[in-house]
Short mmCIF file of N, CA and C in Angstrom, two decimals:
data_model
loop_
_atom_site.label_atom_id
_atom_site.label_comp_id
_atom_site.label_asym_id
_atom_site.label_seq_id
_atom_site.Cartn_x
_atom_site.Cartn_y
_atom_site.Cartn_z
N UNK A 887 -94.58 -73.71 5.88
CA UNK A 887 -94.07 -72.24 6.52
C UNK A 887 -95.06 -71.08 5.97
N UNK A 888 -95.59 -70.64 6.75
CA UNK A 888 -96.33 -69.47 6.35
C UNK A 888 -95.99 -68.25 5.73
N UNK A 889 -96.83 -67.98 4.72
CA UNK A 889 -96.20 -66.18 4.02
C UNK A 889 -96.51 -65.54 5.06
N UNK A 890 -95.44 -64.29 4.52
CA UNK A 890 -95.57 -63.07 4.96
C UNK A 890 -96.04 -62.32 3.82
N UNK A 891 -96.53 -60.90 3.82
CA UNK A 891 -97.03 -60.18 2.62
C UNK A 891 -97.08 -58.61 3.29
N UNK A 892 -96.59 -58.13 2.23
CA UNK A 892 -97.05 -56.52 2.13
C UNK A 892 -97.56 -56.11 0.76
N UNK A 893 -98.39 -55.33 1.02
CA UNK A 893 -99.32 -54.54 0.15
C UNK A 893 -99.15 -52.98 -0.15
N UNK A 894 -98.83 -52.65 -1.17
CA UNK A 894 -98.55 -51.04 -1.50
C UNK A 894 -99.76 -50.74 -2.52
N UNK A 895 -99.90 -49.29 -2.63
CA UNK A 895 -100.95 -48.70 -3.69
C UNK A 895 -99.78 -48.78 -4.62
N UNK A 896 -100.13 -48.85 -6.11
CA UNK A 896 -99.63 -49.11 -7.28
C UNK A 896 -99.64 -47.30 -7.69
N UNK A 897 -97.97 -47.20 -7.92
CA UNK A 897 -97.52 -45.80 -8.20
C UNK A 897 -96.12 -45.74 -8.73
N UNK A 898 -95.53 -44.63 -9.03
CA UNK A 898 -94.02 -45.09 -9.80
C UNK A 898 -93.39 -45.33 -8.51
N UNK A 899 -93.35 -44.68 -7.28
CA UNK A 899 -92.30 -45.08 -6.19
C UNK A 899 -92.69 -46.51 -6.06
N UNK A 900 -93.66 -47.33 -5.91
CA UNK A 900 -93.77 -48.56 -5.25
C UNK A 900 -93.34 -49.61 -6.64
N UNK A 901 -93.48 -49.02 -7.99
CA UNK A 901 -92.72 -49.81 -8.89
C UNK A 901 -91.27 -50.30 -8.38
N UNK A 902 -90.51 -49.18 -8.27
CA UNK A 902 -89.38 -48.96 -8.08
C UNK A 902 -89.27 -50.10 -6.48
N UNK A 903 -89.59 -50.00 -5.42
CA UNK A 903 -89.78 -50.72 -4.57
C UNK A 903 -90.08 -52.27 -4.59
N UNK A 904 -90.92 -52.42 -5.48
CA UNK A 904 -91.32 -54.00 -5.81
C UNK A 904 -90.39 -54.41 -6.78
N UNK A 905 -89.71 -53.74 -7.28
CA UNK A 905 -88.50 -54.49 -8.19
C UNK A 905 -87.41 -54.68 -7.04
N UNK A 906 -87.04 -53.95 -6.27
CA UNK A 906 -86.06 -54.12 -5.43
C UNK A 906 -86.59 -55.19 -4.28
N UNK A 907 -87.63 -55.21 -4.22
CA UNK A 907 -87.94 -56.63 -3.21
C UNK A 907 -87.82 -57.69 -4.06
N UNK A 908 -87.92 -57.83 -5.22
CA UNK A 908 -87.94 -59.12 -5.86
C UNK A 908 -86.59 -59.50 -6.22
N UNK A 909 -85.81 -58.12 -6.24
CA UNK A 909 -84.11 -58.60 -6.33
C UNK A 909 -83.76 -59.21 -5.15
N UNK A 910 -84.38 -58.74 -3.97
CA UNK A 910 -83.46 -59.58 -2.67
C UNK A 910 -84.25 -60.42 -2.08
N UNK A 911 -85.48 -60.93 -2.58
CA UNK A 911 -86.21 -61.92 -2.14
C UNK A 911 -86.53 -63.18 -3.19
N UNK A 912 -85.45 -64.12 -3.63
CA UNK A 912 -85.88 -64.90 -4.76
C UNK A 912 -87.31 -65.59 -4.46
N UNK A 913 -87.86 -65.72 -3.40
CA UNK A 913 -89.07 -66.73 -3.50
C UNK A 913 -90.40 -65.63 -3.30
N UNK A 914 -89.98 -64.43 -3.73
CA UNK A 914 -91.39 -63.66 -3.67
C UNK A 914 -92.29 -63.92 -4.58
N UNK A 915 -93.29 -63.44 -4.65
CA UNK A 915 -94.14 -63.28 -5.76
C UNK A 915 -95.14 -62.45 -5.76
N UNK A 916 -95.53 -61.99 -6.82
CA UNK A 916 -96.30 -60.74 -7.21
C UNK A 916 -97.48 -60.69 -7.52
N UNK A 917 -98.44 -60.12 -7.04
CA UNK A 917 -99.84 -60.26 -7.48
C UNK A 917 -100.21 -58.75 -7.66
N UNK A 918 -100.48 -58.28 -8.97
CA UNK A 918 -100.90 -57.01 -9.36
C UNK A 918 -102.35 -56.70 -9.40
N UNK A 919 -102.90 -55.89 -9.16
CA UNK A 919 -104.28 -55.39 -9.17
C UNK A 919 -104.39 -53.84 -9.84
N UNK A 920 -105.22 -53.64 -10.18
CA UNK A 920 -105.35 -52.17 -10.69
C UNK A 920 -104.82 -51.18 -9.78
N UNK A 921 -105.11 -51.12 -8.62
CA UNK A 921 -104.85 -49.87 -7.51
C UNK A 921 -103.50 -50.29 -6.68
N UNK A 922 -103.33 -51.69 -6.68
CA UNK A 922 -102.57 -52.24 -5.43
C UNK A 922 -101.51 -53.18 -5.74
N UNK A 923 -100.51 -53.61 -5.54
CA UNK A 923 -99.75 -54.51 -5.70
C UNK A 923 -99.32 -55.56 -4.13
N UNK A 924 -99.21 -56.62 -4.43
CA UNK A 924 -99.19 -57.50 -3.16
C UNK A 924 -97.96 -58.45 -3.36
N UNK A 925 -97.23 -58.58 -2.59
CA UNK A 925 -95.95 -59.02 -2.47
C UNK A 925 -96.20 -60.41 -1.36
N UNK A 926 -96.16 -61.54 -1.59
CA UNK A 926 -95.97 -62.87 -0.84
C UNK A 926 -94.55 -63.22 -0.77
N UNK A 927 -94.14 -64.05 0.27
CA UNK A 927 -92.87 -64.47 0.61
C UNK A 927 -92.84 -65.55 1.56
N UNK A 928 -92.69 -66.62 1.43
CA UNK A 928 -92.47 -67.79 2.43
C UNK A 928 -91.79 -67.58 3.30
N UNK A 929 -92.20 -67.28 4.70
CA UNK A 929 -91.44 -67.06 5.75
C UNK A 929 -90.96 -65.69 6.25
N UNK A 930 -90.38 -65.28 5.31
CA UNK A 930 -89.65 -63.78 5.35
C UNK A 930 -89.28 -62.99 4.18
N UNK A 931 -89.81 -61.66 4.38
CA UNK A 931 -89.17 -60.76 3.25
C UNK A 931 -88.56 -59.42 3.67
N UNK A 932 -87.49 -59.33 2.87
CA UNK A 932 -86.67 -58.04 3.24
C UNK A 932 -86.83 -57.04 2.05
N UNK A 933 -86.46 -55.75 2.71
CA UNK A 933 -86.52 -54.63 1.77
C UNK A 933 -85.34 -53.86 2.23
N UNK A 934 -84.35 -53.83 1.62
CA UNK A 934 -83.12 -53.33 1.92
C UNK A 934 -82.97 -51.94 1.03
N UNK A 935 -82.38 -51.00 2.19
CA UNK A 935 -82.59 -49.33 1.44
C UNK A 935 -81.69 -49.25 0.28
N UNK A 936 -80.57 -49.93 0.17
CA UNK A 936 -79.51 -49.76 -0.84
C UNK A 936 -79.99 -50.14 -2.02
N UNK A 937 -80.96 -51.22 -1.86
CA UNK A 937 -81.35 -51.71 -3.23
C UNK A 937 -82.43 -51.12 -3.83
N UNK A 938 -83.49 -50.43 -2.83
CA UNK A 938 -84.50 -49.39 -3.41
C UNK A 938 -83.76 -48.02 -3.74
N UNK A 939 -82.71 -47.57 -3.36
CA UNK A 939 -81.73 -46.63 -3.64
C UNK A 939 -81.39 -46.76 -4.91
N UNK A 940 -80.66 -47.86 -5.35
CA UNK A 940 -80.11 -48.33 -6.49
C UNK A 940 -81.39 -48.21 -7.84
N UNK A 941 -82.65 -48.76 -7.26
CA UNK A 941 -83.81 -48.80 -8.44
C UNK A 941 -84.16 -47.39 -8.76
N UNK A 942 -84.47 -46.50 -7.27
CA UNK A 942 -84.91 -45.28 -7.52
C UNK A 942 -83.89 -44.02 -7.92
N UNK A 943 -82.31 -44.50 -7.69
CA UNK A 943 -81.72 -43.52 -8.36
C UNK A 943 -81.88 -42.12 -7.52
N UNK A 944 -82.01 -42.40 -5.96
CA UNK A 944 -81.84 -41.19 -5.43
C UNK A 944 -81.60 -41.86 -3.76
N UNK A 945 -81.61 -40.85 -2.56
CA UNK A 945 -81.50 -41.23 -1.51
C UNK A 945 -83.03 -42.09 -1.04
N UNK A 946 -82.95 -42.76 -0.30
CA UNK A 946 -84.62 -43.34 0.23
C UNK A 946 -84.51 -43.81 1.89
N UNK A 947 -85.27 -43.14 2.63
CA UNK A 947 -85.57 -43.41 3.65
C UNK A 947 -86.35 -44.56 3.82
N UNK A 948 -86.42 -45.68 4.54
CA UNK A 948 -87.11 -46.82 4.68
C UNK A 948 -88.55 -46.47 5.18
N UNK A 949 -88.66 -45.09 6.00
CA UNK A 949 -89.78 -44.71 6.46
C UNK A 949 -90.92 -44.44 5.26
N UNK A 950 -90.18 -44.00 4.22
CA UNK A 950 -90.97 -43.72 3.24
C UNK A 950 -91.93 -44.56 2.69
N UNK A 951 -91.71 -45.96 2.95
CA UNK A 951 -92.41 -47.10 2.62
C UNK A 951 -94.04 -46.86 3.09
N UNK A 952 -94.10 -46.27 4.36
CA UNK A 952 -95.29 -46.22 5.04
C UNK A 952 -96.38 -45.35 4.19
N UNK A 953 -95.63 -44.33 3.10
CA UNK A 953 -96.70 -43.52 2.46
C UNK A 953 -97.54 -44.16 1.66
N UNK A 954 -97.18 -45.32 0.95
CA UNK A 954 -97.39 -46.27 0.36
C UNK A 954 -98.37 -47.39 0.67
N UNK A 955 -97.93 -47.83 2.01
CA UNK A 955 -98.45 -48.66 2.08
C UNK A 955 -99.82 -49.08 2.49
N UNK A 956 -100.43 -50.15 2.06
CA UNK A 956 -101.68 -50.48 2.48
C UNK A 956 -102.06 -51.43 3.60
N UNK A 957 -101.08 -52.58 3.57
CA UNK A 957 -101.70 -53.58 4.76
C UNK A 957 -99.93 -54.37 4.75
N UNK A 958 -100.05 -54.94 5.74
CA UNK A 958 -98.80 -56.27 5.83
C UNK A 958 -99.05 -57.37 6.91
N UNK A 959 -98.51 -58.48 6.57
CA UNK A 959 -98.84 -59.70 7.69
C UNK A 959 -96.87 -59.94 8.18
N UNK A 960 -97.00 -60.41 9.21
CA UNK A 960 -95.72 -60.77 9.69
C UNK A 960 -95.19 -59.91 10.66
N UNK A 961 -94.29 -60.20 11.70
CA UNK A 961 -93.41 -59.52 12.74
C UNK A 961 -92.72 -58.49 12.06
N UNK A 962 -92.86 -57.37 12.42
CA UNK A 962 -91.74 -56.33 11.76
C UNK A 962 -90.17 -55.97 12.35
N UNK A 963 -89.50 -56.25 11.61
CA UNK A 963 -87.88 -55.60 12.18
C UNK A 963 -87.43 -54.72 11.34
N UNK A 964 -87.19 -53.65 12.09
CA UNK A 964 -86.63 -52.21 10.97
C UNK A 964 -85.47 -51.76 11.57
N UNK A 965 -84.62 -51.36 10.61
CA UNK A 965 -83.51 -50.69 10.84
C UNK A 965 -82.99 -49.53 10.08
N UNK A 966 -82.34 -48.68 10.00
CA UNK A 966 -82.40 -47.76 8.93
C UNK A 966 -81.77 -48.49 7.58
N UNK A 967 -81.30 -49.49 7.53
CA UNK A 967 -81.10 -50.36 6.42
C UNK A 967 -81.66 -51.09 5.86
N UNK A 968 -82.79 -51.75 6.79
CA UNK A 968 -83.40 -52.74 6.49
C UNK A 968 -84.80 -53.02 7.26
N UNK A 969 -85.56 -53.41 6.37
CA UNK A 969 -86.98 -53.67 6.94
C UNK A 969 -87.48 -54.90 6.63
N UNK A 970 -87.91 -55.91 7.45
CA UNK A 970 -88.27 -57.27 7.29
C UNK A 970 -89.30 -57.48 7.95
N UNK A 971 -89.84 -58.66 7.60
CA UNK A 971 -91.54 -58.95 7.83
C UNK A 971 -90.98 -60.58 7.76
N UNK A 972 -91.07 -61.31 9.04
CA UNK A 972 -91.07 -62.90 9.16
C UNK A 972 -91.93 -63.12 10.15
N UNK A 973 -91.87 -64.29 10.47
CA UNK A 973 -93.00 -65.20 11.39
C UNK A 973 -91.80 -65.55 12.74
N UNK A 974 -90.58 -65.09 12.99
CA UNK A 974 -89.91 -65.29 13.93
C UNK A 974 -89.91 -64.52 15.01
N UNK A 975 -89.71 -64.84 16.39
CA UNK A 975 -90.14 -64.05 17.35
C UNK A 975 -88.59 -63.28 17.51
#
């Protein structure tokens, strides 16, 4: 199974997003660099709005992900409550 990945700029907002991703994706792994953080996951990766809001302590619109997004791989499926990457069609 191929990995999907998402890469964010490193800052205070993405720290909370990365924590939320790791909570919701048991198989995900993190590669932290000085200015970016990459999260790899085998086959699928989910970002749940509710989990990000819990980590940030405020409302969060998943469209805010794009402010700090550098790159990603996988097919995107996006709703108001979840942003996911996978290799499923």
